[in-house]
Every structure is written in C-alpha cells, then in structure tokens.
Tab-separated table of C-alpha atoms in Angstrom:
chain	number	residue	atom	x	y	z
A	1	MET	CA	0.000	0.000	0.000
A	2	LYS	CA	1.339	3.424	-0.934
A	3	GLU	CA	0.922	6.368	1.409
A	4	ARG	CA	-1.895	8.574	0.171
A	5	ARG	CA	-0.906	11.986	-1.199
A	6	LEU	CA	-2.424	14.784	-3.235
A	7	PRO	CA	-1.193	15.195	-6.812
A	8	THR	CA	0.742	18.279	-7.799
A	9	LEU	CA	-0.872	20.743	-10.184
A	10	LEU	CA	1.146	19.339	-13.081
A	11	GLU	CA	0.157	15.791	-12.136
A	12	SER	CA	-3.533	16.741	-11.918
A	13	ILE	CA	-3.407	18.364	-15.374
A	14	ILE	CA	-1.656	15.318	-16.833
A	15	ALA	CA	-4.200	13.013	-15.168
A	16	LEU	CA	-7.165	14.969	-16.569
A	17	LEU	CA	-5.639	15.140	-20.040
A	18	LEU	CA	-4.944	11.403	-19.911
A	19	VAL	CA	-8.528	10.523	-18.976
A	20	ILE	CA	-10.033	12.961	-21.484
A	21	GLY	CA	-7.613	11.790	-24.177
A	22	VAL	CA	-8.511	8.139	-23.621
A	23	VAL	CA	-12.233	8.903	-23.850
A	24	ILE	CA	-11.885	11.066	-26.976
A	25	ALA	CA	-9.649	8.472	-28.644
A	26	GLY	CA	-12.228	5.774	-27.923
A	27	VAL	CA	-15.000	7.865	-29.468
A	28	ARG	CA	-12.953	8.769	-32.541
A	29	LEU	CA	-12.014	5.116	-33.071
A	30	GLY	CA	-15.661	4.094	-32.699
A	31	ILE	CA	-15.027	1.517	-29.966
A	32	GLY	CA	-18.218	-0.471	-29.426
A	33	GLY	CA	-20.079	1.045	-32.376
A	34	PRO	CA	-21.225	4.452	-33.643
A	35	GLY	CA	-22.772	7.318	-31.652
A	36	VAL	CA	-23.663	6.841	-28.009
A	37	ALA	CA	-22.426	3.236	-27.955
A	38	SER	CA	-18.814	4.326	-28.517
A	39	ALA	CA	-19.198	7.020	-25.824
A	40	VAL	CA	-20.392	4.371	-23.334
A	41	ASN	CA	-17.480	2.047	-24.040
A	42	SER	CA	-14.983	4.915	-24.031
A	43	LEU	CA	-16.253	6.151	-20.663
A	44	PHE	CA	-15.881	2.643	-19.258
A	45	ILE	CA	-12.212	2.698	-20.280
A	46	GLY	CA	-11.907	6.238	-18.907
A	47	MET	CA	-13.345	5.052	-15.585
A	48	ILE	CA	-10.700	2.304	-15.394
A	49	VAL	CA	-7.911	4.814	-16.109
A	50	ALA	CA	-9.324	7.242	-13.506
A	51	SER	CA	-9.427	4.424	-10.935
A	52	ALA	CA	-5.821	3.526	-11.701
A	53	ILE	CA	-4.836	7.173	-11.176
A	54	ALA	CA	-6.586	7.231	-7.787
A	55	LEU	CA	-4.779	4.032	-6.775
A	56	TYR	CA	-1.472	5.509	-7.945
A	57	PHE	CA	-1.871	8.366	-5.460
A	58	GLY	CA	-2.328	5.887	-2.601
A	59	ASN	CA	-6.122	5.810	-2.252
A	60	PRO	CA	-7.501	2.486	-0.932
A	61	TRP	CA	-9.944	0.830	-3.314
A	62	GLU	CA	-12.659	0.888	-0.612
A	63	ASP	CA	-12.473	4.712	-0.489
A	64	ILE	CA	-12.549	5.011	-4.278
A	65	GLN	CA	-15.571	2.722	-4.427
A	66	LYS	CA	-17.419	4.681	-1.733
A	67	GLU	CA	-16.856	7.946	-3.604
A	68	MET	CA	-18.079	6.379	-6.864
A	69	ILE	CA	-21.249	5.179	-5.131
A	70	ARG	CA	-21.785	8.541	-3.428
A	71	ILE	CA	-21.586	10.522	-6.659
A	72	ALA	CA	-23.620	7.969	-8.634
A	73	SER	CA	-26.376	8.056	-5.989
A	74	ASP	CA	-26.714	11.820	-6.530
A	75	SER	CA	-27.742	11.060	-10.138
A	76	LEU	CA	-30.349	8.445	-9.253
A	77	ILE	CA	-33.262	10.893	-9.673
A	78	ALA	CA	-32.011	11.836	-13.161
A	79	ILE	CA	-31.897	8.130	-14.065
A	80	ILE	CA	-35.438	7.565	-12.782
A	81	ILE	CA	-36.650	10.550	-14.834
A	82	LEU	CA	-34.925	9.134	-17.916
A	83	LEU	CA	-36.718	5.818	-17.536
A	84	ILE	CA	-40.113	7.520	-17.062
A	85	VAL	CA	-39.453	9.689	-20.125
A	86	GLY	CA	-38.648	6.618	-22.214
A	87	CYS	CA	-41.947	5.025	-21.144
A	88	MET	CA	-43.867	8.218	-21.865
A	89	ILE	CA	-42.468	8.775	-25.369
A	90	GLY	CA	-43.472	5.240	-26.349
A	91	VAL	CA	-47.023	5.741	-25.077
A	92	TRP	CA	-47.292	9.132	-26.822
A	93	MET	CA	-46.812	7.314	-30.129
A	94	VAL	CA	-49.721	5.006	-29.310
A	95	SER	CA	-51.966	7.704	-27.825
A	96	GLY	CA	-51.598	9.915	-30.918
A	97	THR	CA	-50.093	12.849	-28.994
A	98	VAL	CA	-47.001	13.246	-31.184
A	99	PRO	CA	-48.805	12.286	-34.436
A	100	ALA	CA	-51.491	14.917	-33.725
A	101	LEU	CA	-48.876	17.617	-33.139
A	102	ILE	CA	-47.239	16.736	-36.447
A	103	TYR	CA	-50.580	16.538	-38.275
A	104	TYR	CA	-51.793	19.953	-37.115
A	105	GLY	CA	-48.395	21.529	-37.727
A	106	LEU	CA	-48.084	20.291	-41.311
A	107	MET	CA	-51.554	21.612	-42.116
A	108	LEU	CA	-50.335	25.166	-41.408
A	109	ILE	CA	-47.584	25.334	-44.058
A	110	THR	CA	-47.695	28.078	-46.685
A	111	PRO	CA	-44.783	29.272	-48.877
A	112	ASP	CA	-44.460	32.734	-47.302
A	113	ILE	CA	-43.885	31.355	-43.798
A	114	MET	CA	-42.036	28.202	-44.819
A	115	LEU	CA	-38.727	29.038	-43.108
A	116	PRO	CA	-40.004	30.289	-39.722
A	117	LEU	CA	-42.609	27.521	-39.659
A	118	THR	CA	-39.906	24.925	-40.365
A	119	PHE	CA	-38.000	26.182	-37.341
A	120	VAL	CA	-41.129	26.195	-35.140
A	121	LEU	CA	-42.438	22.781	-36.272
A	122	CYS	CA	-39.072	21.102	-35.739
A	123	ALA	CA	-38.745	22.849	-32.368
A	124	ILE	CA	-42.163	21.561	-31.262
A	125	SER	CA	-41.478	18.062	-32.564
A	126	SER	CA	-38.129	17.910	-30.784
A	127	LEU	CA	-39.540	19.505	-27.631
A	128	MET	CA	-42.245	16.856	-27.402
A	129	THR	CA	-40.050	13.866	-28.241
A	130	GLY	CA	-36.704	14.968	-26.816
A	131	THR	CA	-34.757	13.903	-29.907
A	132	SER	CA	-33.042	16.104	-32.462
A	133	PHE	CA	-31.976	13.118	-34.580
A	134	GLY	CA	-35.533	11.791	-34.720
A	135	THR	CA	-36.852	15.244	-35.650
A	136	MET	CA	-34.319	15.799	-38.430
A	137	SER	CA	-34.929	12.373	-39.944
A	138	THR	CA	-38.706	12.817	-40.018
A	139	MET	CA	-40.119	16.335	-39.776
A	140	GLY	CA	-36.895	17.825	-41.183
A	141	LEU	CA	-36.833	15.396	-44.109
A	142	ALA	CA	-40.489	16.068	-44.920
A	143	LEU	CA	-40.012	19.844	-44.885
A	144	VAL	CA	-36.895	19.670	-47.070
A	145	GLY	CA	-39.036	17.714	-49.541
A	146	VAL	CA	-41.636	20.492	-49.460
A	147	ALA	CA	-38.852	23.042	-50.066
A	148	MET	CA	-37.818	21.174	-53.212
A	149	GLY	CA	-41.391	21.466	-54.495
A	150	LEU	CA	-41.310	25.213	-53.827
A	151	GLY	CA	-37.980	25.659	-55.598
A	152	MET	CA	-36.384	26.870	-52.340
A	153	PRO	CA	-32.709	26.121	-51.569
A	154	THR	CA	-32.862	22.908	-49.569
A	155	HIS	CA	-29.780	23.758	-47.478
A	156	VAL	CA	-31.520	26.897	-46.162
A	157	VAL	CA	-34.590	24.941	-45.068
A	158	ALA	CA	-32.349	22.221	-43.636
A	159	GLY	CA	-30.570	24.885	-41.575
A	160	ALA	CA	-33.897	26.041	-40.127
A	161	ALA	CA	-34.871	22.410	-39.431
A	162	VAL	CA	-31.587	21.714	-37.625
A	163	ALA	CA	-31.949	24.900	-35.585
A	164	GLY	CA	-35.471	23.943	-34.515
A	165	ALA	CA	-34.495	20.348	-33.770
A	166	TYR	CA	-31.734	21.493	-31.427
A	167	PHE	CA	-34.016	23.981	-29.683
A	168	GLY	CA	-36.033	21.000	-28.461
A	169	ASP	CA	-32.957	18.893	-27.764
A	170	LYS	CA	-31.740	21.694	-25.499
A	171	MET	CA	-35.010	22.654	-23.778
A	172	SER	CA	-37.104	19.492	-23.621
A	173	PRO	CA	-37.475	17.752	-20.235
A	174	LEU	CA	-37.563	14.555	-22.328
A	175	SER	CA	-34.134	15.123	-23.908
A	176	ASP	CA	-31.172	12.998	-22.826
A	177	THR	CA	-28.762	15.957	-22.981
A	178	THR	CA	-31.089	18.048	-20.809
A	179	LEU	CA	-31.349	15.252	-18.265
A	180	MET	CA	-27.610	14.600	-18.315
A	181	ALA	CA	-26.699	18.271	-17.871
A	182	SER	CA	-29.135	18.457	-14.966
A	183	GLY	CA	-28.061	15.173	-13.373
A	184	LEU	CA	-24.278	15.503	-13.725
A	185	THR	CA	-24.264	19.038	-12.285
A	186	LYS	CA	-26.737	18.078	-9.517
A	187	THR	CA	-29.225	20.713	-10.668
A	188	PRO	CA	-32.985	20.101	-10.288
A	189	LEU	CA	-34.382	19.471	-13.773
A	190	TYR	CA	-36.810	22.370	-13.991
A	191	GLU	CA	-34.386	24.830	-12.404
A	192	HIS	CA	-31.977	23.882	-15.179
A	193	ILE	CA	-34.637	24.373	-17.869
A	194	PHE	CA	-35.834	27.715	-16.489
A	195	SER	CA	-32.270	29.013	-16.259
A	196	MET	CA	-31.907	28.362	-20.005
A	197	PHE	CA	-34.835	30.692	-20.736
A	198	TYR	CA	-32.535	33.693	-20.247
A	199	THR	CA	-30.345	32.751	-23.198
A	200	THR	CA	-32.703	30.625	-25.298
A	201	ILE	CA	-35.840	32.773	-25.521
A	202	PRO	CA	-34.190	35.914	-26.985
A	203	ALA	CA	-32.182	33.759	-29.398
A	204	THR	CA	-35.362	31.950	-30.469
A	205	VAL	CA	-37.290	35.178	-31.102
A	206	LEU	CA	-34.388	36.553	-33.124
A	207	CYS	CA	-34.190	33.283	-35.101
A	208	ILE	CA	-37.873	33.447	-36.064
A	209	VAL	CA	-37.545	37.083	-37.149
A	210	VAL	CA	-34.473	36.346	-39.285
A	211	TYR	CA	-36.134	33.300	-40.884
A	212	TRP	CA	-39.266	35.346	-41.611
A	213	PHE	CA	-37.310	38.069	-43.415
A	214	LEU	CA	-35.163	35.495	-45.222
A	215	GLY	CA	-38.214	33.513	-46.319
A	216	ARG	CA	-40.211	36.435	-47.728
A	217	GLN	CA	-38.360	36.149	-51.037
A	218	TYR	CA	-40.029	32.748	-51.586
A	219	ALA	CA	-43.580	33.963	-50.889
A	220	GLY	CA	-44.648	33.622	-54.529
A	221	GLY	CA	-43.834	29.933	-54.851
A	222	GLU	CA	-46.451	27.249	-55.448
A	223	LEU	CA	-46.705	24.665	-52.711
A	224	ASP	CA	-46.029	21.058	-53.718
A	225	ASP	CA	-47.636	19.327	-50.760
A	226	SER	CA	-47.285	15.734	-51.955
A	227	ASN	CA	-45.022	14.784	-49.022
A	228	ILE	CA	-47.350	16.490	-46.575
A	229	VAL	CA	-50.398	14.707	-47.979
A	230	VAL	CA	-48.705	11.302	-47.672
A	231	ILE	CA	-47.829	11.918	-44.026
A	232	THR	CA	-51.131	13.483	-42.962
A	233	ASP	CA	-53.257	10.876	-44.758
A	234	THR	CA	-51.284	8.038	-43.171
A	235	LEU	CA	-51.583	9.583	-39.712
A	236	LYS	CA	-55.334	10.129	-40.205
A	237	ASN	CA	-55.781	6.480	-41.146
A	238	MET	CA	-53.750	5.265	-38.164
A	239	TYR	CA	-55.135	7.513	-35.431
A	240	SER	CA	-58.166	9.311	-34.174
A	241	ILE	CA	-56.779	12.846	-34.539
A	242	THR	CA	-58.458	15.078	-31.969
A	243	PRO	CA	-57.279	17.965	-29.753
A	244	TRP	CA	-57.967	15.771	-26.696
A	245	VAL	CA	-54.903	13.641	-27.415
A	246	LEU	CA	-52.755	16.756	-26.906
A	247	ILE	CA	-53.557	16.779	-23.164
A	248	PRO	CA	-50.301	14.953	-22.218
A	249	ALA	CA	-48.231	17.541	-24.109
A	250	LEU	CA	-50.069	20.300	-22.264
A	251	MET	CA	-49.444	18.513	-18.968
A	252	VAL	CA	-45.670	18.511	-19.592
A	253	LEU	CA	-45.806	22.283	-20.088
A	254	LEU	CA	-47.881	22.717	-16.917
A	255	VAL	CA	-45.495	20.542	-14.905
A	256	SER	CA	-42.691	22.862	-16.024
A	257	ALA	CA	-44.656	26.084	-15.466
A	258	PHE	CA	-45.790	25.183	-11.945
A	259	LYS	CA	-42.424	23.626	-11.020
A	260	ILE	CA	-44.009	20.343	-10.010
A	261	PRO	CA	-41.289	17.820	-9.028
A	262	ALA	CA	-40.250	16.005	-12.189
A	263	VAL	CA	-40.749	12.403	-11.038
A	264	PRO	CA	-44.402	12.643	-9.877
A	265	GLY	CA	-45.257	15.197	-12.601
A	266	LEU	CA	-43.961	13.090	-15.480
A	267	ALA	CA	-45.296	9.874	-13.943
A	268	ALA	CA	-48.789	11.418	-13.796
A	269	THR	CA	-48.413	12.515	-17.428
A	270	TRP	CA	-47.455	8.958	-18.392
A	271	MET	CA	-50.548	7.544	-16.658
A	272	VAL	CA	-52.854	10.026	-18.405
A	273	SER	CA	-51.166	9.145	-21.722
A	274	VAL	CA	-51.932	5.460	-21.137
A	275	LEU	CA	-55.620	6.226	-20.512
A	276	ILE	CA	-55.825	8.358	-23.683
A	277	ALA	CA	-54.203	5.583	-25.744
A	278	VAL	CA	-56.783	3.093	-24.472
A	279	TYR	CA	-59.831	5.391	-24.742
A	280	TYR	CA	-59.171	7.381	-27.942
A	281	GLN	CA	-57.027	4.983	-29.990
A	282	GLY	CA	-58.560	1.694	-28.845
A	283	ALA	CA	-55.208	0.267	-27.745
A	284	THR	CA	-55.276	-2.500	-25.171
A	285	PHE	CA	-53.876	-1.799	-21.725
A	286	ILE	CA	-51.327	-4.624	-22.051
A	287	HIS	CA	-50.124	-3.412	-25.464
A	288	THR	CA	-49.704	0.131	-24.152
A	289	LEU	CA	-47.639	-1.041	-21.178
A	290	THR	CA	-45.546	-3.226	-23.480
A	291	VAL	CA	-44.827	-0.203	-25.692
A	292	SER	CA	-43.839	1.706	-22.544
A	293	PHE	CA	-41.019	-0.745	-22.051
A	294	ASN	CA	-40.035	-1.811	-25.580
A	295	GLY	CA	-40.987	1.268	-27.603
A	296	PHE	CA	-43.353	1.715	-30.559
A	297	SER	CA	-42.537	0.031	-33.899
A	298	PRO	CA	-45.264	0.675	-36.501
A	299	SER	CA	-45.328	-0.883	-39.962
A	300	THR	CA	-47.537	1.359	-42.089
A	301	GLY	CA	-45.627	0.734	-45.310
A	302	VAL	CA	-44.842	4.470	-45.508
A	303	ARG	CA	-41.156	4.721	-44.641
A	304	ILE	CA	-41.101	8.311	-43.447
A	305	VAL	CA	-44.046	7.747	-41.091
A	306	ASP	CA	-42.571	4.518	-39.729
A	307	THR	CA	-39.299	6.329	-39.052
A	308	LEU	CA	-41.195	9.196	-37.464
A	309	LEU	CA	-43.055	7.019	-34.966
A	310	ASN	CA	-40.509	4.256	-34.307
A	311	ARG	CA	-39.194	5.360	-30.940
A	312	GLY	CA	-39.733	5.425	-27.195
A	313	GLY	CA	-39.679	2.800	-24.504
A	314	MET	CA	-37.629	2.375	-21.354
A	315	VAL	CA	-35.016	0.352	-23.244
A	316	MET	CA	-34.359	3.366	-25.495
A	317	MET	CA	-32.746	5.082	-22.510
A	318	ARG	CA	-30.330	2.334	-21.517
A	319	ASN	CA	-27.245	3.827	-23.199
A	320	THR	CA	-27.928	7.226	-21.633
A	321	VAL	CA	-28.308	5.588	-18.214
A	322	PHE	CA	-24.994	3.776	-18.772
A	323	LEU	CA	-23.389	7.101	-19.707
A	324	ILE	CA	-24.538	8.779	-16.503
A	325	ILE	CA	-23.484	5.894	-14.245
A	326	LEU	CA	-20.044	5.534	-15.859
A	327	ALA	CA	-19.482	9.313	-15.858
A	328	CYS	CA	-20.311	9.410	-12.137
A	329	MET	CA	-17.963	6.501	-11.418
A	330	MET	CA	-15.175	8.144	-13.399
A	331	GLY	CA	-15.822	11.452	-11.656
A	332	GLY	CA	-15.832	9.692	-8.282
A	333	ALA	CA	-12.417	8.149	-8.920
A	334	LEU	CA	-10.945	11.507	-10.020
A	335	SER	CA	-12.543	13.230	-7.038
A	336	GLN	CA	-11.121	10.716	-4.575
A	337	SER	CA	-7.666	11.040	-6.123
A	338	GLY	CA	-7.694	14.797	-5.420
A	339	VAL	CA	-7.194	15.639	-9.098
A	340	PHE	CA	-10.297	17.856	-9.280
A	341	ARG	CA	-9.455	19.719	-6.076
A	342	VAL	CA	-5.894	20.506	-7.123
A	343	PHE	CA	-6.966	21.408	-10.668
A	344	VAL	CA	-9.609	23.866	-9.392
A	345	GLN	CA	-7.117	25.454	-6.988
A	346	GLY	CA	-4.651	25.875	-9.846
A	347	MET	CA	-7.352	27.239	-12.146
A	348	PHE	CA	-8.204	29.961	-9.628
A	349	LYS	CA	-4.673	31.308	-9.912
A	350	ILE	CA	-5.635	32.307	-13.465
A	351	ILE	CA	-9.417	32.749	-13.219
A	352	LYS	CA	-10.308	35.449	-10.708
A	353	ARG	CA	-13.886	36.407	-11.622
A	354	PRO	CA	-17.087	34.352	-12.062
A	355	GLN	CA	-17.405	35.679	-15.623
A	356	GLU	CA	-14.017	34.250	-16.532
A	357	LEU	CA	-15.111	30.855	-15.194
A	358	VAL	CA	-18.166	30.816	-17.477
A	359	VAL	CA	-16.051	31.779	-20.490
A	360	GLY	CA	-13.500	29.129	-19.523
A	361	THR	CA	-16.289	26.532	-19.407
A	362	MET	CA	-17.431	27.555	-22.893
A	363	VAL	CA	-13.901	27.257	-24.298
A	364	TYR	CA	-13.483	23.844	-22.623
A	365	CYS	CA	-16.761	22.576	-24.136
A	366	TYR	CA	-16.014	23.843	-27.636
A	367	ALA	CA	-12.510	22.352	-27.511
A	368	LEU	CA	-13.809	18.909	-26.500
A	369	LEU	CA	-16.551	19.084	-29.126
A	370	LEU	CA	-14.113	20.020	-31.891
A	371	MET	CA	-11.728	17.221	-30.876
A	372	SER	CA	-14.315	14.484	-30.372
A	373	GLY	CA	-17.204	15.483	-32.655
A	374	ASN	CA	-19.499	14.158	-29.905
A	375	GLN	CA	-22.012	16.393	-28.109
A	376	VAL	CA	-22.321	14.147	-25.058
A	377	LEU	CA	-18.697	14.146	-23.891
A	378	PRO	CA	-18.333	17.844	-22.954
A	379	ILE	CA	-21.451	17.534	-20.767
A	380	VAL	CA	-20.315	14.268	-19.204
A	381	LEU	CA	-16.782	15.521	-18.539
A	382	GLY	CA	-17.593	19.191	-17.929
A	383	GLY	CA	-20.080	18.660	-15.089
A	384	PRO	CA	-17.666	16.897	-12.702
A	385	THR	CA	-14.681	19.021	-13.798
A	386	PHE	CA	-16.261	22.416	-13.061
A	387	GLY	CA	-18.779	21.556	-10.324
A	388	ASP	CA	-16.564	22.532	-7.382
A	389	ALA	CA	-15.197	25.574	-9.228
A	390	TYR	CA	-18.683	27.082	-9.567
A	391	LYS	CA	-19.293	26.590	-5.847
A	392	GLU	CA	-15.990	28.293	-5.047
A	393	LYS	CA	-16.935	31.281	-7.205
A	394	ASP	CA	-20.401	31.448	-5.595
A	395	LEU	CA	-22.195	30.483	-8.809
A	396	ASN	CA	-25.260	28.261	-8.805
A	397	SER	CA	-25.000	24.874	-10.493
A	398	LYS	CA	-27.771	25.876	-12.906
A	399	VAL	CA	-25.381	28.435	-14.412
A	400	LEU	CA	-22.961	25.575	-15.120
A	401	SER	CA	-25.650	23.246	-16.493
A	402	ARG	CA	-26.972	26.037	-18.735
A	403	THR	CA	-23.497	26.892	-20.027
A	404	LEU	CA	-22.882	23.241	-20.933
A	405	GLU	CA	-26.079	23.168	-23.001
A	406	ASP	CA	-25.644	26.656	-24.486
A	407	THR	CA	-22.382	25.490	-26.024
A	408	THR	CA	-22.156	21.719	-26.394
A	409	THR	CA	-25.694	20.636	-27.270
A	410	ILE	CA	-26.500	23.222	-29.911
A	411	ALA	CA	-23.013	23.556	-31.410
A	412	ALA	CA	-22.759	19.860	-32.352
A	413	PRO	CA	-24.483	20.219	-35.783
A	414	LEU	CA	-22.252	23.231	-36.555
A	415	VAL	CA	-19.085	21.082	-36.518
A	416	PRO	CA	-18.814	19.524	-40.020
A	417	TRP	CA	-17.125	16.312	-38.795
A	418	SER	CA	-19.426	15.752	-35.801
A	419	THR	CA	-21.849	12.842	-35.671
A	420	ALA	CA	-24.718	15.359	-35.547
A	421	SER	CA	-23.646	17.108	-38.761
A	422	VAL	CA	-22.963	13.866	-40.620
A	423	PHE	CA	-26.379	12.567	-39.565
A	424	ALA	CA	-28.178	15.777	-40.602
A	425	CYS	CA	-26.572	15.705	-44.054
A	426	SER	CA	-27.307	12.028	-44.623
A	427	VAL	CA	-30.975	12.007	-43.586
A	428	MET	CA	-31.975	15.313	-45.219
A	429	GLY	CA	-29.884	14.860	-48.358
A	430	VAL	CA	-27.996	18.153	-48.063
A	431	THR	CA	-24.363	19.215	-47.688
A	432	THR	CA	-22.770	21.109	-44.809
A	433	ALA	CA	-23.882	24.278	-46.642
A	434	TYR	CA	-26.829	24.218	-44.171
A	435	ILE	CA	-24.513	25.196	-41.267
A	436	PRO	CA	-24.526	29.011	-41.783
A	437	TYR	CA	-28.350	28.924	-41.731
A	438	ALA	CA	-28.646	27.046	-38.420
A	439	PHE	CA	-28.769	30.434	-36.690
A	440	PHE	CA	-29.842	29.126	-33.277
A	441	GLY	CA	-26.451	27.551	-32.547
A	442	PHE	CA	-24.670	30.840	-33.259
A	443	LEU	CA	-27.066	33.154	-31.409
A	444	VAL	CA	-27.480	31.397	-28.053
A	445	PRO	CA	-23.781	31.683	-27.016
A	446	ILE	CA	-23.956	35.427	-27.697
A	447	PHE	CA	-26.736	35.731	-25.124
A	448	THR	CA	-24.760	33.456	-22.784
A	449	LEU	CA	-21.961	36.026	-22.829
A	450	ILE	CA	-24.411	38.925	-22.450
A	451	CYS	CA	-25.897	37.295	-19.333
A	452	CYS	CA	-22.426	36.489	-18.052
A	453	TYR	CA	-21.118	40.057	-18.223
A	454	THR	CA	-24.321	41.906	-17.272
A	455	GLY	CA	-25.317	39.581	-14.425
A	456	PHE	CA	-28.799	39.160	-15.914
A	457	GLY	CA	-29.805	35.523	-15.564
A	458	MET	CA	-26.778	34.784	-13.364
A	459	PHE	CA	-27.365	33.239	-9.948
A	460	ARG	CA	-25.313	32.876	-6.795
A	461	ALA	CA	-24.829	29.531	-5.085
A	462	ASP	CA	-27.837	30.176	-2.798
A	463	GLY	CA	-30.093	30.835	-5.811
A	464	THR	CA	-30.329	34.622	-5.455
A	465	PRO	CA	-29.882	36.627	-8.674
A	466	MET	CA	-26.751	38.649	-9.373
A	467	TRP	CA	-28.865	41.255	-11.182
A	468	GLY	CA	-30.843	43.964	-9.381
A	469	LYS	CA	-31.350	45.008	-5.779
A	470	LYS	CA	-30.942	41.545	-4.289
A	471	SER	CA	-27.464	41.032	-5.642
A	472	GLN	CA	-24.487	41.062	-3.273
A	473	PRO	CA	-20.787	41.513	-4.023
A	474	ALA	CA	-19.306	38.349	-5.539
A	475	LYS	CA	-16.805	36.358	-3.522
C-alpha cells in the first residue's frame, strides 16, 4: 500500500488530459459502435484509467468505491426521470399525442412562412419527443421535400430544421442531454430548464424574425404538398386525430410552469397518456404497457411515417443511463484522487472572476466538441470538472448546467465532422452548406456572454440573482 498523497498541479493536469484523451480516442475510433455506444465504451475505459490514477496516489480501493457510489447516488433521480421519459415517449406514439402535433403543424404550411414555420415545427417536434436526430430524420426530411417542391434552396430549409431540432434537444425535459446536464451538475431538472430561458428565448425570437425576413423572397412559390399529404393521410388512417390527445403535451408544459417535481409530474403525465391511448385509440392496456417498455414500432408501409413514430420505450434510454453511471464513477475516482481539487485550486490562480469561469467553461466545451465530434462528452466531462469551481466562485450549479447546453448541445451540428452534422446531411440529403443557416447555434452563445457580463440571468450559489437590488458583491 502506498501512502496517500495529493497530486501536484502538473500531475492533476496530466491526469485529466490522460482521462479525457482516452475517452476522446475511444470515441474517434468508434469503440463499441457508432454514436452513443462508442461514448459508453470509451467512458468505461476512462473510468478504469481514472481508478488507476486514484490508486497511484495511494487511495484504498474501498475509499474510491465509496466515492463512486456517493456521486452515482446523486444522479439516481435523473436516471429515474430518464426511464419515465422513455416510457412516456413510447405511449405518446400510441396515444396519438405526437402524431397529432405533427398533423396539425403540417396543415399550417404556406410558402411565405415556410422558413419560420420549419423552425417552429421542428422545435415543437423535438420539444415533445426529446430527440433532435428523430426530428431531423422525419419532420426535417419532410419539410426539405416540401422546399424542393417550392424551388427553395434545400440547405436553407435544412438549416432552419436543424436549428429547430436542437431547440427542443436543449429545452425538452424529455431530452437525454437536458437530463444529463441536470443530473451531472446536480441541478434540479426544472431549475436547469428555467435558467436556459434567459439565453434561449431571446435567441429563439431573433431566429424566427431572421427566418421570416429570409423567407419572404419565396412567398410567390407554389406549394407542392405531396409529401405532406402522404404523411397526414397516413396519420389520419392510423389515429383518431383530436385535440384531446394533446392533453399529455399540455401537462408537460404545466409541470414545467408550476415547477411540479419532475418524477411525480412526469409519472402522472405517463398515466394520463396510457388512458388516452386506451380510450381514444382503442389500444389495449397490455399493449400500451408493453410499448412503454419496448418502444413503438409501426409498420404502415410508408417509410417516413414509420421512421417518425418508431421510438420510445424504457429500453431506449439504456445507453444514456450507462453514460450517466459511468461518468459518475469516473468522476468519483478523479474526485477521490484529489485531481479535481488541485486542478480547481490551480485554475483559480488564473481565473479570478465568475465571468471568466463561465467563459473558460465555454472554451473547454467547444474544444472537447471540436476534438471528439461528440455532443455528449463535454457535458459528461464538464459537469464533474467544473462543479466545485462554480461553488468556489459562488455560482449556482444551474449556471454551469446552462453553459454546458448553451455550447455543447446546440453547437454539435455546426461542426462539419461531428456525428450530428454527418447525420443531418445524410438524412436530409444536403451538404454542410446548411450550417450558416442554423442560426440558433450561433445566437445562443452570444446571449450566454451577455448574461455572463451583465449579471442578468446569473445566480449565486444560494439561488439569489446577481442582477438587481438583491445582488451582493461576488466572492
């Protein structure tokens, strides 16, 4: 047994770079498969390396294990929410909630509002399903097809679709990135979501205005609605489309607005969704519960509709659950080794003000995203790395969780070699020429910096705002 000691600053930096490098290398090599699967396997290897580092500095395995369990237990609520969300998304496909939202949205399309409506429809679709990839491959694909009929540049419409899809990925309580950012920074889910309003809402309004002005030049086009007709007719044949099936979607918004605890609020929404599926769609109770676990897999014969609705179920969330558990275990090992503590102390020799810490977090996230091309890793690694630093600078954890999402989540489709960008190009049949038109990813970080340097939307560790009469001098 070695005598336990704290690492030096140089050793802590080397240790962090080693762990991060191993994880990024695993993702780039595609260990275990594409996408989230490679991130899971890479984090497992990273956890082993982090444990070896803790042992190297003389920490008994029992202490390392206890710290892993302690940190992982703090994320248990986030894991429970993830599982409920998976169940609920599956049932929403049976109950007709998501199909009805899509049906009503597609009926509103006209050439003069094509671009802003593309952004809004993809935002709603992603908000209600929690998936940007699913939105781009369904709603986004359909709208790009409509754009071709109008003679509009498809890359411009694709940019609006990507922007809308990532609005929902960022803001939806059903999104895995939202739940991970909340869970890994130990921020209550709805506090995290409400903190993002300060940067997301102004960026969203500005996006819609820009898309409206940009789209006015196509107002004279004739609408080729063949794709829309195929989708809406198929949905009408499959479901009883009625405003009543939208009740679960409304309940999610009410749960957020009234700050009802996420677990009971979402569980109640799931139960109501089950009743609607049975009453309005004629689904059996057993089938609905089965879909809750396994997900919904329709076979309508219409590929785009099958792709649109093939999702949900508790099993859909397993890789995200693995990510959270492994990230917590890796963070626990690095915490026990003292690497985080020494790194934060060294960082404060350079970073003196809270604003500099937020900017440093943004740079860290963009650097990891550019190196890995994976939007999950900066959230997974950034939460444990900066958690203690935000406490030391008297900043609330929801400022950290928001900063992670304001950079990592929405910037992923702006990196040409990222999995998000490659996926967007492949499913919508466009090139990376769409990137300059995905305005949302460029605008949100601007408002992040505005909030950072004005104090508006910034919160101290005790939750009090830094803006206005209640603010106190920063530590």
